[in-house]
Coordinates of C-alpha atoms in Angstrom, one line a residue:
X19 CA 99.2 77.6 128.1
X20 CA 100.5 81.2 128.7
X21 CA 101.0 83.7 125.9
X22 CA 104.8 83.6 125.8
X23 CA 104.8 79.8 125.5
X24 CA 102.2 79.8 122.8
X25 CA 104.1 82.4 120.8
X26 CA 107.4 80.4 121.2
X27 CA 105.7 77.2 120.0
X28 CA 104.2 79.0 117.0
X29 CA 107.6 80.4 116.1
X30 CA 109.1 77.0 116.4
X31 CA 106.3 75.6 114.2
X32 CA 107.0 78.1 111.5
X33 CA 110.8 77.5 111.7
X34 CA 110.3 73.7 111.7
X35 CA 107.9 74.0 108.6
X36 CA 110.6 76.1 106.9
X37 CA 113.3 73.4 107.4
X38 CA 110.9 70.5 106.7
X39 CA 109.9 71.7 103.2
X40 CA 112.0 74.7 102.5
X41 CA 109.0 77.0 103.2
X42 CA 108.8 79.6 100.4
X43 CA 108.3 83.2 101.4
X44 CA 108.5 82.6 105.2
X45 CA 108.5 86.2 106.3
X46 CA 105.5 87.8 107.9
X47 CA 103.5 89.2 105.0
X48 CA 102.0 92.3 106.7
X49 CA 104.9 94.2 108.3
X50 CA 102.8 97.2 109.3
X51 CA 100.5 95.1 111.4
X52 CA 102.5 92.3 112.8
X53 CA 101.6 89.7 115.5
X54 CA 103.5 86.8 117.0
X55 CA 100.7 84.2 117.0
X56 CA 100.7 83.2 113.3
X57 CA 101.3 80.2 111.1
X58 CA 102.6 80.5 107.5
X59 CA 100.6 78.2 105.2
X60 CA 102.8 78.5 102.2
X61 CA 104.4 75.3 100.8
X62 CA 103.0 72.1 99.3
X63 CA 99.3 72.0 98.7
X64 CA 97.4 69.6 96.4
X65 CA 95.5 70.9 93.4
X66 CA 93.3 69.9 90.4
X67 CA 92.4 71.8 87.3
X68 CA 88.7 72.0 86.5
X69 CA 88.5 72.8 82.8
X70 CA 84.9 71.6 82.5
X71 CA 83.7 73.6 85.5
X72 CA 82.2 70.4 86.9
X73 CA 84.1 70.3 90.2
X74 CA 81.1 71.2 92.4
X75 CA 79.0 68.5 90.7
X76 CA 81.8 66.0 91.6
X77 CA 81.9 67.4 95.2
X78 CA 85.5 68.5 94.9
X79 CA 84.8 71.0 97.8
X80 CA 84.9 67.9 100.1
X81 CA 88.0 66.4 98.6
X82 CA 90.6 65.5 101.2
X83 CA 93.4 65.4 98.6
X84 CA 93.9 66.1 95.0
X85 CA 96.3 64.0 92.8
X86 CA 98.9 66.7 92.1
X87 CA 101.1 69.0 94.2
X88 CA 101.6 72.8 93.8
X89 CA 103.9 75.1 95.8
X90 CA 102.0 78.0 97.2
X91 CA 102.2 81.1 96.9
X92 CA 103.3 80.7 93.3
X93 CA 100.7 80.6 90.5
X94 CA 100.4 77.4 88.5
X95 CA 101.8 79.2 85.4
X96 CA 105.1 79.8 87.1
X97 CA 108.2 77.5 87.3
X98 CA 108.4 78.0 91.1
X99 CA 104.9 76.5 91.6
X100 CA 106.2 73.2 90.2
X101 CA 103.4 73.1 87.7
X102 CA 104.3 75.5 84.8
X103 CA 100.9 75.2 82.9
X104 CA 100.7 78.3 80.8
X105 CA 97.5 77.8 78.9
X106 CA 94.2 79.4 80.1
X107 CA 93.0 78.0 83.5
X108 CA 89.4 79.1 84.0
X109 CA 88.8 77.0 87.1
X110 CA 91.0 75.1 89.6
X111 CA 90.9 73.7 93.1
X112 CA 93.4 73.8 96.0
X113 CA 93.6 71.7 99.1
X114 CA 95.6 71.4 102.3
X115 CA 95.1 70.4 105.9
X116 CA 94.9 72.9 108.7
X117 CA 96.2 72.1 112.2
X118 CA 94.7 74.5 114.7
X119 CA 96.9 75.0 117.8
X120 CA 95.3 74.1 121.1
X121 CA 96.6 77.3 122.5
X122 CA 94.2 79.3 120.2
X123 CA 91.2 78.3 122.3
X124 CA 89.0 81.4 123.0
X125 CA 90.6 83.5 120.3
X126 CA 89.4 84.6 116.8
X127 CA 91.1 82.4 114.3
X128 CA 91.7 84.3 111.0
X129 CA 92.7 82.9 107.6
X130 CA 94.4 85.5 105.4
X131 CA 95.0 85.5 101.7
X132 CA 97.5 88.0 100.2
X133 CA 95.9 87.7 96.8
X134 CA 94.0 85.1 94.8
X135 CA 93.2 85.7 91.1
X136 CA 90.3 86.2 90.6
X137 CA 87.2 84.8 92.3
X138 CA 87.8 82.5 95.2
X139 CA 85.5 80.4 97.4
X140 CA 86.6 78.9 100.7
X141 CA 85.4 75.6 102.1
X142 CA 86.2 74.0 105.5
X143 CA 85.5 70.3 105.8
X144 CA 83.3 70.6 102.7
X145 CA 81.2 73.5 104.0
X146 CA 81.2 76.8 102.1
X147 CA 82.2 79.7 104.3
X148 CA 83.3 82.6 102.1
X149 CA 83.5 84.1 98.6
X150 CA 85.8 86.9 97.5
X151 CA 86.0 88.9 94.2
X152 CA 89.3 90.6 93.3
X153 CA 92.5 89.2 91.9
X154 CA 94.8 91.7 93.6
X155 CA 93.3 92.6 96.9
X156 CA 94.0 90.9 100.2
X157 CA 91.2 89.5 102.3
X158 CA 90.5 87.7 105.6
X159 CA 88.2 84.8 106.5
X160 CA 87.1 84.4 110.1
X161 CA 87.3 80.6 110.8
X162 CA 86.4 80.8 114.4
X163 CA 82.9 79.2 114.0
X164 CA 84.2 76.5 111.7
X165 CA 87.3 75.1 113.3
X166 CA 88.3 73.8 116.8
X167 CA 91.6 74.4 118.5
X168 CA 93.6 71.2 118.9
X169 CA 92.0 69.6 115.8
X170 CA 92.8 69.2 112.1
X171 CA 90.5 70.5 109.4
X172 CA 90.4 70.3 105.6
X173 CA 90.7 73.5 103.6
X174 CA 89.6 73.7 100.0
X175 CA 89.9 76.8 97.8
X176 CA 88.0 77.0 94.5
X177 CA 89.2 79.6 92.0
X178 CA 87.6 81.0 88.8
X179 CA 89.6 83.3 86.5
X180 CA 87.8 84.4 83.3
X181 CA 90.3 86.8 81.9
X182 CA 88.5 87.3 78.6
X183 CA 85.2 88.3 80.2
X184 CA 85.9 92.0 80.5
X185 CA 84.4 91.9 84.0
X186 CA 87.7 91.6 86.0
X187 CA 91.1 93.1 86.4
X188 CA 94.0 91.3 84.7
X189 CA 96.7 93.9 84.2
X190 CA 99.4 92.8 81.7
X191 CA 98.3 89.2 81.5
X192 CA 97.9 88.2 77.8
X193 CA 94.5 87.4 76.4
X194 CA 96.2 85.2 73.7
X195 CA 97.9 81.9 74.2
X196 CA 101.4 83.4 73.5
X197 CA 102.7 86.5 75.2
X198 CA 103.0 89.4 72.8
X199 CA 103.7 93.1 72.7
X200 CA 103.4 94.4 76.2
X201 CA 101.3 91.5 77.5
X202 CA 102.8 88.6 79.3
X203 CA 102.3 85.2 81.0
X204 CA 99.0 84.8 82.8
X205 CA 98.5 84.4 86.6
X206 CA 95.8 82.2 88.1
X207 CA 94.8 81.4 91.7
X208 CA 96.9 82.0 94.8
X209 CA 99.9 84.2 94.2
X210 CA 100.6 85.8 97.6
X211 CA 101.2 84.3 101.0
X212 CA 98.4 82.5 102.9
X213 CA 98.6 82.5 106.7
X214 CA 96.6 82.1 109.9
X215 CA 96.7 84.1 113.1
X216 CA 95.0 84.1 116.4
X217 CA 93.5 87.3 117.8
X218 CA 91.7 88.2 121.0
X219 CA 88.0 88.7 120.4
X220 CA 88.4 92.4 121.5
X221 CA 91.6 92.8 119.6
X222 CA 92.8 95.5 117.2
X223 CA 91.3 95.1 113.7
X224 CA 93.0 97.9 111.8
X225 CA 94.4 101.4 112.2
X226 CA 94.8 104.5 110.1
X227 CA 98.1 106.2 111.0
X228 CA 98.0 109.7 109.5
X229 CA 101.2 111.9 109.8
X230 CA 100.6 115.6 110.3
X231 CA 104.0 117.3 110.0
X232 CA 102.6 120.8 110.1
X233 CA 101.4 120.3 113.6
X234 CA 104.2 117.8 114.5
X235 CA 101.9 115.0 115.4
X236 CA 100.9 111.5 114.4
X237 CA 97.1 110.8 114.4
X238 CA 95.9 107.3 115.0
X239 CA 92.4 106.1 114.2
X240 CA 91.9 102.5 115.6
X241 CA 89.2 99.9 114.8
X242 CA 88.5 96.9 117.0
X243 CA 86.9 93.6 116.3
X244 CA 84.6 94.2 119.3
X245 CA 84.5 97.4 121.3
X246 CA 85.1 96.7 125.0
X247 CA 85.8 98.2 128.4
X248 CA 89.5 97.8 127.9
X249 CA 92.1 100.2 126.8
X250 CA 94.5 100.7 123.9
X251 CA 98.0 101.9 124.7
X252 CA 100.0 103.3 121.8
X253 CA 103.8 103.8 122.1
X254 CA 105.8 105.6 119.4
X255 CA 109.4 104.7 119.3
X256 CA 112.5 106.3 117.8
X257 CA 114.9 103.4 118.0
X258 CA 114.7 102.3 121.6
X259 CA 113.4 105.6 122.9
X260 CA 109.7 106.2 123.6
X261 CA 109.0 109.6 122.1
X262 CA 105.2 109.5 122.6
X263 CA 102.7 107.4 124.5
X264 CA 99.0 107.5 125.0
X265 CA 96.2 105.3 126.4
X266 CA 92.6 105.6 125.4
X267 CA 89.4 103.5 125.9
X268 CA 88.8 100.9 123.2
X269 CA 86.4 102.5 120.9
X270 CA 86.0 102.8 117.1
X271 CA 85.4 106.5 117.4
X272 CA 88.7 107.1 119.3
X273 CA 91.2 109.6 117.9
X274 CA 94.7 109.3 119.3
X275 CA 97.0 112.3 118.8
X276 CA 100.7 111.7 119.5
X277 CA 102.8 114.9 119.6
X278 CA 106.4 114.5 118.4
X279 CA 109.1 117.0 119.2
X280 CA 112.0 117.3 116.8
X281 CA 110.2 115.4 114.1
X282 CA 112.4 113.3 111.8
X283 CA 110.9 113.5 108.4
X284 CA 110.7 110.7 105.9
X285 CA 112.1 111.4 102.4
X286 CA 113.8 109.1 99.9
X287 CA 117.1 110.6 100.9
X288 CA 116.4 110.2 104.7
X289 CA 113.8 107.4 105.1
X290 CA 113.3 107.9 108.9
X291 CA 110.7 105.6 110.4
X292 CA 109.1 105.5 113.8
X293 CA 108.2 102.1 115.3
X294 CA 104.8 101.8 116.9
X295 CA 103.5 99.2 119.5
X296 CA 99.8 98.8 120.0
X297 CA 98.7 97.1 123.2
X298 CA 95.1 96.2 123.9
X299 CA 94.4 95.6 127.6
X300 CA 91.4 94.2 129.3
X301 CA 89.6 95.9 132.2
X302 CA 92.1 94.3 134.6
X303 CA 95.1 95.7 132.7
X304 CA 96.2 92.4 131.1
X305 CA 97.6 92.7 127.6
X306 CA 95.2 90.7 125.3
X307 CA 96.6 91.8 121.9
X308 CA 99.9 93.3 120.8
X309 CA 100.7 94.6 117.3
X310 CA 103.9 96.0 116.0
X311 CA 103.9 98.6 113.3
X312 CA 105.7 101.7 112.0
X313 CA 105.0 105.1 110.4
X314 CA 106.9 107.7 108.4
X315 CA 106.3 111.4 109.1
X316 CA 105.9 112.9 105.7
X317 CA 103.4 115.0 103.7
X318 CA 102.5 115.0 100.0
X319 CA 100.3 117.5 98.2
X320 CA 99.9 119.3 94.9
X321 CA 99.7 123.1 94.4
X322 CA 100.7 125.7 91.8
X323 CA 101.3 123.0 89.2
X324 CA 103.9 121.2 91.4
X325 CA 104.2 118.1 93.5
X326 CA 105.3 118.8 97.1
X327 CA 107.0 116.5 99.5
X328 CA 107.1 117.9 103.1
X329 CA 106.0 121.3 101.8
X330 CA 108.9 121.5 99.3
X331 CA 108.7 121.0 95.5
X332 CA 110.0 117.6 94.6
X333 CA 110.8 116.2 91.1
X334 CA 109.8 112.6 90.8
X335 CA 112.3 110.5 88.7
X336 CA 110.2 107.4 88.5
X337 CA 110.7 104.1 86.7
X338 CA 108.0 101.9 85.4
X339 CA 108.1 98.6 87.4
X340 CA 105.8 95.8 86.4
X341 CA 106.8 93.4 89.1
X342 CA 107.3 90.3 86.9
X343 CA 109.8 87.6 87.6
X344 CA 111.1 84.9 85.2
X345 CA 110.4 82.1 87.7
X346 CA 107.5 83.5 89.8
X347 CA 105.6 85.7 87.3
X348 CA 103.7 88.0 89.6
X349 CA 105.3 86.6 92.8
X350 CA 108.8 87.5 93.8
X351 CA 110.8 84.3 94.5
X352 CA 112.1 85.7 97.8
X353 CA 111.7 88.8 100.1
X354 CA 115.3 89.7 99.1
X355 CA 114.2 89.9 95.5
X356 CA 111.7 92.6 96.4
X357 CA 114.4 94.6 98.2
X358 CA 116.8 94.1 95.4
X359 CA 114.5 95.5 92.8
X360 CA 114.3 98.8 94.8
X361 CA 118.1 98.8 95.1
X362 CA 118.4 98.4 91.3
X363 CA 116.0 101.3 90.7
X364 CA 118.1 103.6 93.0
X365 CA 121.3 102.4 91.4
X366 CA 120.0 103.5 88.0
X367 CA 119.2 107.0 89.3
X368 CA 115.5 106.8 90.1
X369 CA 114.0 108.1 93.3
X370 CA 110.9 105.9 93.0
X371 CA 108.7 103.7 90.8
X372 CA 105.3 103.7 89.3
X373 CA 104.1 100.2 90.2
X374 CA 102.4 99.4 86.9
X375 CA 99.3 97.3 86.2
X376 CA 99.8 95.2 89.3
X377 CA 99.0 95.6 93.0
X378 CA 102.4 94.9 94.7
X379 CA 102.4 92.9 97.9
X380 CA 102.9 94.7 101.2
X381 CA 106.4 93.5 101.6
X382 CA 107.5 95.6 98.6
X383 CA 106.1 98.7 100.3
X384 CA 107.8 97.8 103.5
X385 CA 111.2 97.8 101.7
X386 CA 110.3 101.0 99.8
X387 CA 109.5 102.6 103.2
X388 CA 112.8 101.3 104.7
X389 CA 115.1 102.1 101.8
X390 CA 113.6 105.4 100.8
X391 CA 111.8 105.0 97.4
X392 CA 108.6 106.8 96.5
X393 CA 105.8 104.7 94.8
X394 CA 102.6 105.1 92.9
X395 CA 100.0 102.5 93.7
X396 CA 98.1 101.3 90.6
X397 CA 95.4 98.7 89.9
X398 CA 95.8 95.9 87.4
X399 CA 93.0 97.7 85.5
X400 CA 93.5 96.4 82.0
X401 CA 90.9 93.8 81.2
X402 CA 88.1 95.8 82.8
X403 CA 85.4 97.0 80.4
X404 CA 85.2 100.5 81.8
X405 CA 81.9 101.0 80.0
X406 CA 80.2 98.1 81.7
X407 CA 78.3 98.6 85.0
X408 CA 79.1 95.1 86.5
X409 CA 82.7 95.5 85.6
X410 CA 82.7 98.9 87.3
X411 CA 81.1 97.3 90.4
X412 CA 83.8 94.6 90.5
X413 CA 86.5 97.2 90.1
X414 CA 85.2 99.5 92.9
X415 CA 85.2 96.8 95.5
X416 CA 88.6 95.5 94.6
X417 CA 90.2 99.0 94.5
X418 CA 88.6 99.9 97.8
X419 CA 90.3 97.0 99.5
X420 CA 93.6 97.9 97.9
X421 CA 93.5 101.5 99.2
X422 CA 92.5 100.5 102.7
X423 CA 95.3 98.0 102.9
X424 CA 98.1 100.3 101.7
X425 CA 97.2 103.8 102.8
X426 CA 99.6 103.8 105.8
X427 CA 102.8 103.3 103.8
X428 CA 104.9 106.5 103.6
X429 CA 106.6 105.6 100.4
X430 CA 103.2 105.5 98.5
X431 CA 102.6 109.1 97.3
X432 CA 100.0 108.8 94.5
X433 CA 97.0 106.6 93.7
X434 CA 96.6 105.6 90.0
X435 CA 93.5 103.5 89.6
X436 CA 93.5 103.3 85.8
X437 CA 95.9 103.2 82.9
X438 CA 95.3 104.1 79.3
X439 CA 91.5 103.9 79.3
X440 CA 91.3 104.9 75.7
X441 CA 87.9 103.2 75.1
X442 CA 86.2 105.0 78.0
X443 CA 82.9 106.6 76.9
X444 CA 80.8 109.5 78.1
X445 CA 78.4 107.6 80.3
X446 CA 79.5 104.6 82.5
X447 CA 83.2 105.5 82.2
X448 CA 82.8 109.1 83.4
X449 CA 80.7 107.9 86.3
X450 CA 83.2 105.2 87.2
X451 CA 86.1 107.6 87.2
X452 CA 84.2 110.2 89.3
X453 CA 83.1 107.6 91.8
X454 CA 86.6 106.1 92.2
X455 CA 88.0 109.6 92.7
X456 CA 85.6 110.5 95.4
X457 CA 85.7 107.1 97.1
X458 CA 89.5 107.1 97.2
X459 CA 89.5 110.6 98.6
X460 CA 87.1 109.5 101.3
X461 CA 89.3 106.6 102.3
X462 CA 92.5 108.6 102.0
X463 CA 92.4 112.4 101.6
X464 CA 96.2 112.7 102.1
X465 CA 97.4 111.7 98.6
X466 CA 96.9 113.0 95.1
X467 CA 95.0 110.9 92.6
X468 CA 96.1 110.3 89.0
X469 CA 92.7 109.1 87.7
X470 CA 93.8 107.6 84.4
X471 CA 97.5 107.4 83.6
X472 CA 98.2 108.6 80.1
X473 CA 95.3 111.0 79.8
X474 CA 91.5 110.3 79.2
X475 CA 91.3 112.4 82.4
X476 CA 87.9 113.1 84.0
X477 CA 88.7 114.2 87.5
X478 CA 92.3 114.2 88.5
X479 CA 95.0 115.8 90.8
X480 CA 97.8 114.9 88.4
X481 CA 97.8 115.6 84.7
X482 CA 99.7 112.6 83.3
X483 CA 100.6 112.0 79.7
X484 CA 102.5 109.2 77.8
X485 CA 105.0 110.4 75.2
X486 CA 107.3 108.0 73.5
X487 CA 108.7 110.5 71.1
X488 CA 112.4 109.5 70.7
X489 CA 113.9 112.7 69.2
X490 CA 115.1 115.4 71.6
X491 CA 114.0 118.4 69.6
X492 CA 110.5 117.1 68.8
X493 CA 109.9 116.0 72.4
X494 CA 111.1 119.4 73.6
X495 CA 108.6 121.1 71.2
X496 CA 105.8 118.9 72.4
X497 CA 106.5 119.7 76.0
X498 CA 106.6 123.5 75.6
X499 CA 103.5 125.2 77.0
X500 CA 101.8 127.9 74.9
X501 CA 99.6 130.6 76.4
X502 CA 95.9 130.0 75.7
X503 CA 96.5 126.5 74.4
X504 CA 96.1 123.1 76.1
X505 CA 99.5 121.3 76.5
X506 CA 100.4 118.1 74.8
X507 CA 97.9 115.3 75.7
X508 CA 97.1 111.9 74.4
X509 CA 93.3 112.1 74.3
X510 CA 91.6 114.9 72.3
X511 CA 88.2 115.7 70.8
X512 CA 86.1 114.2 73.6
X513 CA 83.9 116.8 75.1
X514 CA 83.3 114.7 78.2
X515 CA 86.9 114.7 79.3
X516 CA 88.5 117.2 81.6
X517 CA 90.3 120.3 80.4
X518 CA 93.8 121.0 81.8
X519 CA 93.5 123.3 84.7
X520 CA 97.1 123.7 85.9
X521 CA 97.6 120.4 87.7
X522 CA 101.1 119.1 88.1
X523 CA 102.1 117.9 84.6
X524 CA 103.9 114.6 84.5
X525 CA 105.1 112.5 81.7
X526 CA 104.4 109.2 83.4
X527 CA 105.6 107.1 80.5
X528 CA 108.4 107.9 78.1
X529 CA 111.6 106.4 76.8
X530 CA 111.2 102.7 76.3
X531 CA 114.4 102.5 74.4
X532 CA 115.1 98.9 73.4
X533 CA 118.4 97.3 74.0
X534 CA 119.5 93.7 74.2
X535 CA 122.5 91.6 73.4
X536 CA 122.6 89.6 70.1
X537 CA 121.1 86.4 71.5
X538 CA 118.0 88.2 72.9
X539 CA 117.0 90.2 69.8
X540 CA 114.7 87.7 68.3
X541 CA 110.9 88.2 68.9
X542 CA 111.6 91.3 71.0
X543 CA 110.4 94.9 70.9
X544 CA 110.7 98.4 72.4
X545 CA 109.9 101.9 71.4
X546 CA 111.5 103.8 68.5
X547 CA 113.8 101.1 67.2
X548 CA 117.0 99.9 68.7
X549 CA 120.0 102.3 68.7
X550 CA 123.0 101.3 66.6
X551 CA 125.3 100.9 69.5
X552 CA 125.7 101.7 73.2
X553 CA 126.8 105.3 72.5
X554 CA 123.7 105.9 70.5
X555 CA 121.6 104.5 73.4
X556 CA 123.2 107.0 75.8
X557 CA 122.8 109.8 73.4
X558 CA 119.1 109.1 72.8
X559 CA 118.4 108.7 76.5
X560 CA 120.3 111.9 77.4
X561 CA 118.5 113.9 74.7
X562 CA 115.1 112.8 76.1
X563 CA 116.1 113.8 79.6
X564 CA 117.4 117.2 78.4
X565 CA 114.0 117.7 76.7
X566 CA 112.2 117.0 80.0
X567 CA 114.6 119.2 81.9
X568 CA 114.0 122.1 79.5
X569 CA 110.3 122.1 80.2
X570 CA 109.4 124.5 83.0
X571 CA 106.1 122.7 83.5
X572 CA 107.1 119.1 83.7
X573 CA 107.5 118.2 87.4
X574 CA 108.0 114.5 87.1
X575 CA 108.7 111.6 84.8
X576 CA 108.4 107.8 84.6
X577 CA 110.9 106.0 82.4
X578 CA 109.8 102.7 80.7
X579 CA 111.1 100.5 82.3
X580 CA 113.1 98.9 85.1
X581 CA 113.6 95.5 83.7
X582 CA 112.8 93.6 80.5
X583 CA 109.6 91.5 80.8
X584 CA 109.6 88.5 78.5
X585 CA 109.5 89.8 74.9
X586 CA 109.5 93.5 75.9
X587 CA 113.2 94.4 75.9
X588 CA 113.2 98.0 76.9
X589 CA 114.4 97.8 80.5
X590 CA 117.6 99.3 81.9
X591 CA 118.2 95.8 83.3
X592 CA 117.6 92.4 81.7
X593 CA 114.7 90.2 82.9
X594 CA 117.2 88.3 85.1
X595 CA 118.1 91.7 86.8
X596 CA 121.5 91.9 85.2
X597 CA 122.6 95.4 84.0
X598 CA 122.6 96.0 80.3
X599 CA 125.0 99.0 80.1
X600 CA 127.2 101.1 82.3
X601 CA 124.8 101.8 85.2
X602 CA 126.9 104.6 86.6
X603 CA 126.5 106.4 83.3
X604 CA 122.8 105.6 83.2
X605 CA 122.4 107.0 86.7
X606 CA 124.2 110.2 85.9
X607 CA 121.9 110.8 82.9
X608 CA 118.7 110.4 84.9
X609 CA 120.0 112.4 87.8
X610 CA 120.6 115.4 85.5
X611 CA 117.3 116.5 86.8
X612 CA 117.7 116.8 90.6
X613 CA 114.9 115.8 93.0
X614 CA 114.5 119.4 94.1
X615 CA 114.6 121.0 90.6
X616 CA 112.4 124.0 91.3

């Protein structure tokens, strides 16, 4: 069967699956590394809870079907999963059949998981083949040795999720039965798309695409599944026009430099993107692997107490986005919902978002790249005992996978591995922060690192603080720098913490002003008490923005938050994404500080 016919049949299979069971989240989940030979495995799976942790004794890894159905990729706590079980789920099992296309003979057969919270074990026909730690990072299982093209196989996934252990990331998932404060409904198991694809044994495994606007070039560092005598052709496109093309021998040490004349820079105001086509060819010149991608030409760095975008100071007007949905919890119900959240942020006057205590899926970054919206990538670090060596080990491996997955996205401008690590001590914590800083720089030297949002800084490129002072004059006083004195910070009197040395100073949490209609005021909270009426809300918000604008040293902010989340009612939109107030007026207030303030 030729390649075009195989691709057509796979496309029809995906379309047919979508019509046959209204396939959820049908879009390709990895838009910066897209192939045609793939099968979406979302939809109806069978499942069983395992509250007694006895499933392996009962040989559930060999089960060909469980008694109940669940809709993947939605977690069992969510409405969209069809389950809606919101109590703690420490262990559970998933099952579905895999039909391997006959046309995949001779190829690597890869099974991809967008994310599974937290520990997952993979079984094919009852045989253990893989284990993965990390509730937020994507991973791939090579099925080639365990399945045969043209045949059906049984896939079972075992999940463990011990949220109270202190050994794993949980983000804002609540450790009590009921959601409370700023902690919300839990997430267990599969919560991002699952899919299979077929790849040539000598195909392209990954790339680093590093823009260099100073020298007007895009640098590509490829990695192959197996190095061969073939070649890699890289074509850079501006629309339908090829602006650069280069062919090199397939080697993991190759460096491909694509010069670009008249570079179109990426900014939130002008989100220009270049398409990329990677073609791996064998020794005879036949294309054995083709991958579609894109890149944005932009540069971010810090210097002189400022954040720079494309060598110009840029004021970041960020909003805290926690990525929760009433029906999907951590999983957006549709791809359009991801796009819409970015549109809502822009409509409220923000030029980006701090993606808070959750690793967002790649489709979100795709829309941020396309629409022009800067982002901060953050781990779901709450839940990790930062003073425990095993917890640190777990965090390092998960964070490393996150950085490698997302480092090519132009919209992502800052890494924030931790948030509010107030309990961090002088020994294991300091070592963990230092290790994470250097590991992140080794994997991606192109972005600044905010080591611990909200202070408790050890080694950082961004000096972030959280300040929920509601009164304009008091906030202005706190944000005024005094010669010879450290500026306002959240963590003091710890001699093992860093001293401020002139890094860009950002208030990366502030505001949090509660507002809700009468029917939503029960069991809700925000910061500073609810204003008396809408005019009082506008006045308080404008006073805080004026205080930030008055500080010559503040070079960015993050307002809490984009939407309400369950009982936390301090979003500028309700949890259902409906506006609370006059959004044109809200937008005008936030935009009182222009992106290019300095």
